[in-house]
Tab-separated table of C-alpha atoms and ligand atoms in Angstrom:
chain	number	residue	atom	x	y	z
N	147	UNK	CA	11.003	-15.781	0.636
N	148	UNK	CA	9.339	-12.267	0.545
N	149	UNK	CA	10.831	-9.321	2.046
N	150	UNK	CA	9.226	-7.676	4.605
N	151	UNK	CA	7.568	-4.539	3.199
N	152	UNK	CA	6.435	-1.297	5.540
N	153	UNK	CA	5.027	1.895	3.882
N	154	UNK	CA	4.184	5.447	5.517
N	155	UNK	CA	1.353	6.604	3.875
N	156	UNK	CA	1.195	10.330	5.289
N	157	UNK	CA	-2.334	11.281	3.258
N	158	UNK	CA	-2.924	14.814	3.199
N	159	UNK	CA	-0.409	16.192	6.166
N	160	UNK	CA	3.017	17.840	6.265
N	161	UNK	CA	4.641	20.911	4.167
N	162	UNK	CA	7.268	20.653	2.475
N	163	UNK	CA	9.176	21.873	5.947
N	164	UNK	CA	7.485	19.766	7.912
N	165	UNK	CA	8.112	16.516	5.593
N	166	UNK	CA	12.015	17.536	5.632
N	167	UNK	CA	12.131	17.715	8.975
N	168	UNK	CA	10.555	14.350	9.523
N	169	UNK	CA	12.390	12.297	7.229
N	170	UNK	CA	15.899	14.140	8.287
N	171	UNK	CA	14.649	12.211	11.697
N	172	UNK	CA	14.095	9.198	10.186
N	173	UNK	CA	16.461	8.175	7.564
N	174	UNK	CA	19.201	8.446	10.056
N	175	UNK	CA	17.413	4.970	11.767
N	176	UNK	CA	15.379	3.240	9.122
N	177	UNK	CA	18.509	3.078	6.887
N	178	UNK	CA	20.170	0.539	9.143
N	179	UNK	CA	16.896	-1.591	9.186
N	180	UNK	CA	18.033	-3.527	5.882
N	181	UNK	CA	16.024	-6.421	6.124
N	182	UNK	CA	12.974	-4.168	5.476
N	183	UNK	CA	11.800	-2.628	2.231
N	184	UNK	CA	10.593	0.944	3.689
N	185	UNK	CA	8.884	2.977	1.620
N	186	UNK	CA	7.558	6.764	2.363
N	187	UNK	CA	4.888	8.356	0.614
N	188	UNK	CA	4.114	11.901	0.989
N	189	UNK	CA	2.001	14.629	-0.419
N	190	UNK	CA	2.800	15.581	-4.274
N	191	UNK	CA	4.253	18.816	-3.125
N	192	UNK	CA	6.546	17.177	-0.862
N	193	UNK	CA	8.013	14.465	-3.029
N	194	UNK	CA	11.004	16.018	-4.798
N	195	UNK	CA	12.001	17.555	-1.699
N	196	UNK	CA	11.406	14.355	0.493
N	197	UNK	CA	12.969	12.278	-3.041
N	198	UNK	CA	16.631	14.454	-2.005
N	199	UNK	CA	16.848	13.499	1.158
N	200	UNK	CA	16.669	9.679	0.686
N	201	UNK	CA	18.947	9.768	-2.389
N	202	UNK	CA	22.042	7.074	-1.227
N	203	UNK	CA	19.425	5.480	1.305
N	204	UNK	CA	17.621	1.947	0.495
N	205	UNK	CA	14.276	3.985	1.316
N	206	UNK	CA	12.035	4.020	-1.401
N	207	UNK	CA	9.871	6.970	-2.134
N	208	UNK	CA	6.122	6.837	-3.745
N	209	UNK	CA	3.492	8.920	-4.676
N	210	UNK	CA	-0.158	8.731	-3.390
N	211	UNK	CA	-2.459	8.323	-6.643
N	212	UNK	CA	-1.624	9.309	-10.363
N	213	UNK	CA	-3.996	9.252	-13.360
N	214	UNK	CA	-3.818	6.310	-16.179
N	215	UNK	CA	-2.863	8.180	-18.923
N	216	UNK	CA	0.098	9.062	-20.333
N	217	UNK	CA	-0.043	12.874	-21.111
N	218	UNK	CA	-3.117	15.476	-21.821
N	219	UNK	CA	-5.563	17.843	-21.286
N	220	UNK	CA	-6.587	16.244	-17.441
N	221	UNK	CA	-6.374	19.429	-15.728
N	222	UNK	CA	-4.715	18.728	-11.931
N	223	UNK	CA	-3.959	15.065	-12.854
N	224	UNK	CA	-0.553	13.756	-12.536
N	225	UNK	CA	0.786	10.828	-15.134
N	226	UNK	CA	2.206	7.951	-14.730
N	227	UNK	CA	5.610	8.753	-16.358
N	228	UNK	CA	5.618	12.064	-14.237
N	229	UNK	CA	5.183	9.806	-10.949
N	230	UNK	CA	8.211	7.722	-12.185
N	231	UNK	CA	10.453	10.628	-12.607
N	232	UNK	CA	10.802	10.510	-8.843
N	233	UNK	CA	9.290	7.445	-7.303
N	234	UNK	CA	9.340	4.001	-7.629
N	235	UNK	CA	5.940	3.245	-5.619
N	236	UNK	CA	3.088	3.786	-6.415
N	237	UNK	CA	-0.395	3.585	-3.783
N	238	UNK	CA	-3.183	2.949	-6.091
N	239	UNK	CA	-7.121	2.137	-5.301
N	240	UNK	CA	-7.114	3.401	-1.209
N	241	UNK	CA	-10.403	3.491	0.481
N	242	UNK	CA	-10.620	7.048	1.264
N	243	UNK	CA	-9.647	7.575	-2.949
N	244	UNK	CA	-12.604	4.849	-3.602
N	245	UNK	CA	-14.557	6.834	-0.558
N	246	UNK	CA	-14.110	10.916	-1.455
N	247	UNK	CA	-13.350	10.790	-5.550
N	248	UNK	CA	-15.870	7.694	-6.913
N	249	UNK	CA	-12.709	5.400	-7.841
N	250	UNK	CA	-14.045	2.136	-8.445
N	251	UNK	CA	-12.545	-1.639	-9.398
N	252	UNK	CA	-12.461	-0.516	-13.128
N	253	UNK	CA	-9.920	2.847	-12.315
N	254	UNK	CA	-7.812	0.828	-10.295
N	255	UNK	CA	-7.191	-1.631	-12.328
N	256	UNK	CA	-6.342	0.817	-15.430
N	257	UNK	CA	-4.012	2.745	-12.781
N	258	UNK	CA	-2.550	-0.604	-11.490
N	259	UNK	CA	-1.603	-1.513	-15.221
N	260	UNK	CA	-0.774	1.802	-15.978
N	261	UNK	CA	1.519	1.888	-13.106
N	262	UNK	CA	3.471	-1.550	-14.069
N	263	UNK	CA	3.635	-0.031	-17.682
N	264	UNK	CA	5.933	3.174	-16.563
N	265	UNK	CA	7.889	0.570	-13.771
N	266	UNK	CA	6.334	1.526	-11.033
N	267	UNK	CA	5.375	-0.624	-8.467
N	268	UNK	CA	1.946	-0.655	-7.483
N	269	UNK	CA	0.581	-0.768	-3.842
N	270	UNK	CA	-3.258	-1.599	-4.335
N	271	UNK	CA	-5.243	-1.339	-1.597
N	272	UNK	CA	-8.542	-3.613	-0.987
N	273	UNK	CA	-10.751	-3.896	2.228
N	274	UNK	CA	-14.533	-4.244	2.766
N	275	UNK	CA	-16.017	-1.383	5.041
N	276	UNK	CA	-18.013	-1.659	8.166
N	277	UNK	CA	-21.642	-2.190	6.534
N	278	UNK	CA	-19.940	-4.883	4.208
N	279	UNK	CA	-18.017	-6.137	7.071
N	280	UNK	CA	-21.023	-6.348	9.600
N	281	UNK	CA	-22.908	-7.903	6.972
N	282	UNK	CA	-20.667	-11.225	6.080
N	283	UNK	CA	-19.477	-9.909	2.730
N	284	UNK	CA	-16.241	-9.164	3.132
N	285	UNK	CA	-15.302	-12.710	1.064
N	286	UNK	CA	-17.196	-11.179	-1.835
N	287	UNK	CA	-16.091	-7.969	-1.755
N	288	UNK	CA	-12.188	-8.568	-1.286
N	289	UNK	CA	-11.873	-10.794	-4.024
N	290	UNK	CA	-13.921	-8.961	-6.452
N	291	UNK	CA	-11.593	-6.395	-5.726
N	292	UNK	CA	-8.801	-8.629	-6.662
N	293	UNK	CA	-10.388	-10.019	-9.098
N	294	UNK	CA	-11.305	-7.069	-11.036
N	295	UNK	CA	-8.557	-4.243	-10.042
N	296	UNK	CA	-5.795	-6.655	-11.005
N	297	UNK	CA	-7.334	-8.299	-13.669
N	298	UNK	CA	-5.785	-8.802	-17.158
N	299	UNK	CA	-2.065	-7.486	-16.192
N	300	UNK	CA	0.620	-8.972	-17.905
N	301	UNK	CA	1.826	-12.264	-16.045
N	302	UNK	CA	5.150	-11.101	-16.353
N	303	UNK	CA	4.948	-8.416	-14.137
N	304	UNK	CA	1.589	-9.597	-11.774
N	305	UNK	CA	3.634	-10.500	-9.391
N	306	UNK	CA	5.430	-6.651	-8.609
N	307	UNK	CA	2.075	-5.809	-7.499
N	308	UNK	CA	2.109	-5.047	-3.708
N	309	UNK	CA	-1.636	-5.835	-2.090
N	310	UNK	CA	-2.625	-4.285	1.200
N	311	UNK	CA	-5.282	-5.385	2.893
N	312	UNK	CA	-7.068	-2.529	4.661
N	313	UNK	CA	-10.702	-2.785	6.410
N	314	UNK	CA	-12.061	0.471	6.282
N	315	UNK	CA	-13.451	0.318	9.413
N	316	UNK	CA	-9.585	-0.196	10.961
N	317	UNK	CA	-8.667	2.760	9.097
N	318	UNK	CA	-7.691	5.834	11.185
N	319	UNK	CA	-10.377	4.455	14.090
N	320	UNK	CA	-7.990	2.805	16.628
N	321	UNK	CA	-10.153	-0.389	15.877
N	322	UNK	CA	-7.477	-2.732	14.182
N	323	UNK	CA	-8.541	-5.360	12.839
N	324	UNK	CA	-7.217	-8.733	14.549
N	325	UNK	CA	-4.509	-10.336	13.175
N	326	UNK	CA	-5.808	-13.667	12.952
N	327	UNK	CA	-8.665	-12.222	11.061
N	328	UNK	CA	-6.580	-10.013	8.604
N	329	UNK	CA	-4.562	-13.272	7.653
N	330	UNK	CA	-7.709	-15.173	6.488
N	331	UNK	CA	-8.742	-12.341	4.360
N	332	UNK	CA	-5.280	-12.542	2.590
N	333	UNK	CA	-5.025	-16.098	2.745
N	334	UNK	CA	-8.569	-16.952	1.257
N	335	UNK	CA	-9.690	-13.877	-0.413
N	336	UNK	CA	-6.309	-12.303	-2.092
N	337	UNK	CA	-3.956	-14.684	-2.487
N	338	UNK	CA	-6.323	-17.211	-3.644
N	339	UNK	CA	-8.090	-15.444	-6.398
N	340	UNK	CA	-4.805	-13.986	-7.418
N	341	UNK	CA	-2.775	-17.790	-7.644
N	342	UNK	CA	-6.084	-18.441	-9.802
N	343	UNK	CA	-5.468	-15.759	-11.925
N	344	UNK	CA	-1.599	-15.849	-12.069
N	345	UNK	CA	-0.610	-19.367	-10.978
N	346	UNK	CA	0.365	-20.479	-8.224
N	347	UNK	CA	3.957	-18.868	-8.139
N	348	UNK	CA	2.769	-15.505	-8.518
N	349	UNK	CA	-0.335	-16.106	-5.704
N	350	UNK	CA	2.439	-16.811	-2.613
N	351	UNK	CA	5.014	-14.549	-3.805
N	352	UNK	CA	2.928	-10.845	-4.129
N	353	UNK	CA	3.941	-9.491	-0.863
N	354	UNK	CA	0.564	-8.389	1.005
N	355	UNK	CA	0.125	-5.593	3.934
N	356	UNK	CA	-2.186	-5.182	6.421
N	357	UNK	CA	-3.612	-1.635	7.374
N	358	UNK	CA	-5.319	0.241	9.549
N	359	UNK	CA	-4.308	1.393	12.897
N	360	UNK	CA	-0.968	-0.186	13.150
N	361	UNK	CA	1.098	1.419	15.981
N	362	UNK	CA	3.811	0.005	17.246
N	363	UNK	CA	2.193	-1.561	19.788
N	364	UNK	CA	-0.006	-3.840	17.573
N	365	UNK	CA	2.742	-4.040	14.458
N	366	UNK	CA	4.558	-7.618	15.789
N	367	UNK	CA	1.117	-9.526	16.670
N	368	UNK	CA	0.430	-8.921	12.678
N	369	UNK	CA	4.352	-9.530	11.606
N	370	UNK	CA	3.541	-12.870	13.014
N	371	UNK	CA	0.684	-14.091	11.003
N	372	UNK	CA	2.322	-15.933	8.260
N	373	UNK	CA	0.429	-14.099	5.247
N	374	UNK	CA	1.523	-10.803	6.248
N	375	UNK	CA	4.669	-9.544	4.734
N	376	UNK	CA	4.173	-5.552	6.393
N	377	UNK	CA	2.607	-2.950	6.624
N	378	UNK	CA	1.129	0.253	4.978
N	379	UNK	CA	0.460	2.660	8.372
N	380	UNK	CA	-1.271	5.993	8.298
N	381	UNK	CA	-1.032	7.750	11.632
N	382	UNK	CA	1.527	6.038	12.623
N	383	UNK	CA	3.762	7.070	10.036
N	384	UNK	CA	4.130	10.567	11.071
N	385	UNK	CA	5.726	10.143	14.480
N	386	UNK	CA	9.429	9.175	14.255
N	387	UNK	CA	9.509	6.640	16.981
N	388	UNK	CA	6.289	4.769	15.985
N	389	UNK	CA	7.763	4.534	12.435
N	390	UNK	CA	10.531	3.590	13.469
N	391	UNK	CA	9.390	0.790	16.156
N	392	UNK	CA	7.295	-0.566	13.602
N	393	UNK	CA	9.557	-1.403	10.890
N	394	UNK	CA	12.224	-2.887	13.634
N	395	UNK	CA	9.501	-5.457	14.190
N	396	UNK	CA	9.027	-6.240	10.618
N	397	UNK	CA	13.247	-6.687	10.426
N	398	UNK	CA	12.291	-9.376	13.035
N	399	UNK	CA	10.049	-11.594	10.417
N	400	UNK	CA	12.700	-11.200	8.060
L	78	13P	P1	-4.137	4.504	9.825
L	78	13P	O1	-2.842	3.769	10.061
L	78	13P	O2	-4.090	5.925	10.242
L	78	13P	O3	-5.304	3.754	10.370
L	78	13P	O4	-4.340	4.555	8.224
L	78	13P	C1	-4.179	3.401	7.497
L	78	13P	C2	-4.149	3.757	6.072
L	78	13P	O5	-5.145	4.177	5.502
L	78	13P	C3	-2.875	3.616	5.347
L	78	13P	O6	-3.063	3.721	3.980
């Protein structure tokens, strides 16, 4: 049985004022929502600050990117010990990272095995974007990025890895992808490649997200797919009640 799993992912948005002030809103109401694993992930700046308020809540806090190596001279690069001072999550590979700073298959997989090395928990994110998409690849693209971003982890720990699936083109555009759509992709093009690589086992039981636009509005017709475990929501993840709405439907696969 996997635990339904919703993230905020708040990108580049709130001070450290701002981010107080929205999670003093929220923990209040998400900490009664057991069934769900809720994670928040804020700006660097914000996360010891946003890491105080949820200490003695079952919200998890994680960081946005970090760099693979341990320590050095990587002027304005964060490691992956420093990240697990304070978080336990841990969003590695996402479009706009791929999209803006050149990451490619090859960084994410040495920050997804970095990441499982210091404990953290990685949330990779894969999706095909609108050319790809338009043009039938998004097979070929979505498991190559499984294929090769999670490729050669230790077995032992494979399985902590948290996927989410998120088309580019349904990120941030109001375009959502539909759900029936978004459970093929996970169904044929990440959890199959990843029960080839790991077994089995390890293919049903890596909890995978969709994302990309997900309101509250939209969040139950995805809850309901049977290959989605949750959620990693942009947007959405800044407005209290949206937040909110949409983890109370993920409670509801639980
Ligand atoms: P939106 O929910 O704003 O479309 O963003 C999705 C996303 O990129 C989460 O990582």
């Amino acid at each position: 049985m996997r635990k339904p799993f919703v993230a905020g992912n708040w990108k580049m948005n709130k001070t450290i004022a701002e981010a107080r002030s929205l999670v003093s809103e929220m923990t209040p109401i998400l900490g009664g929502i057991t069934e769900v694993e809720k994670v928040l992930c804020p700006p660097f700046m914000a996360i010891f600050p946003v890491g105080a308020l949820l200490q003695g809540t079952d919200i998890g806090l994680g960081a946005q990117n970090m760099y693979w190596e341990a320590k050095g001279a990587f002027t304005g690069e964060v490691a992956p010990g420093m990240v697990a001072e304070f978080c336990m999550y841990i969003i590695v590979g996402h479009s706009e990272r791929r999209t803006y700073f050149s990451e490619t298959d090859e960084t994410v997989n040495k920050k997804t095995a970095a990441a499982l090395s210091a404990k953290l928990i990685p949330i990779v994110c894969v999706g095909e974007t609108l050319g790809e998409y338009e043009s039938g690849r998004t097979a070929e693209v979505v498991s190559r990025q499984i294929r090769v971003g999670l490729k050669d982890l230790d077995p032992e720990f494979a399985a902590q890895c948290v996927v989410a699936y998120e088309p580019v083109w349904a990120i941030g555009t109001g375009r959502a992808s539909t759900s029936e759509n978004a459970n093929a992709v996970i169904r044929d093009f990440i959890r199959k490649p990843l029960s080839e690589m790991y077994g089995e086992q390890t293919g049903q039981s890596v909890r995978v997200l969709y994302g990309g636009s997900v309101t509250a509005a939209n969040a139950a017709e995805f809850f309901g797919q049977p290959e989605i475990d949750g959620a990693l929501v942009g947007g959405a993840s800044l407005k209290v009640d949206e937040f909110v709405a949409i983890v109370q439907a993920a409670a509801k696969r639980a």
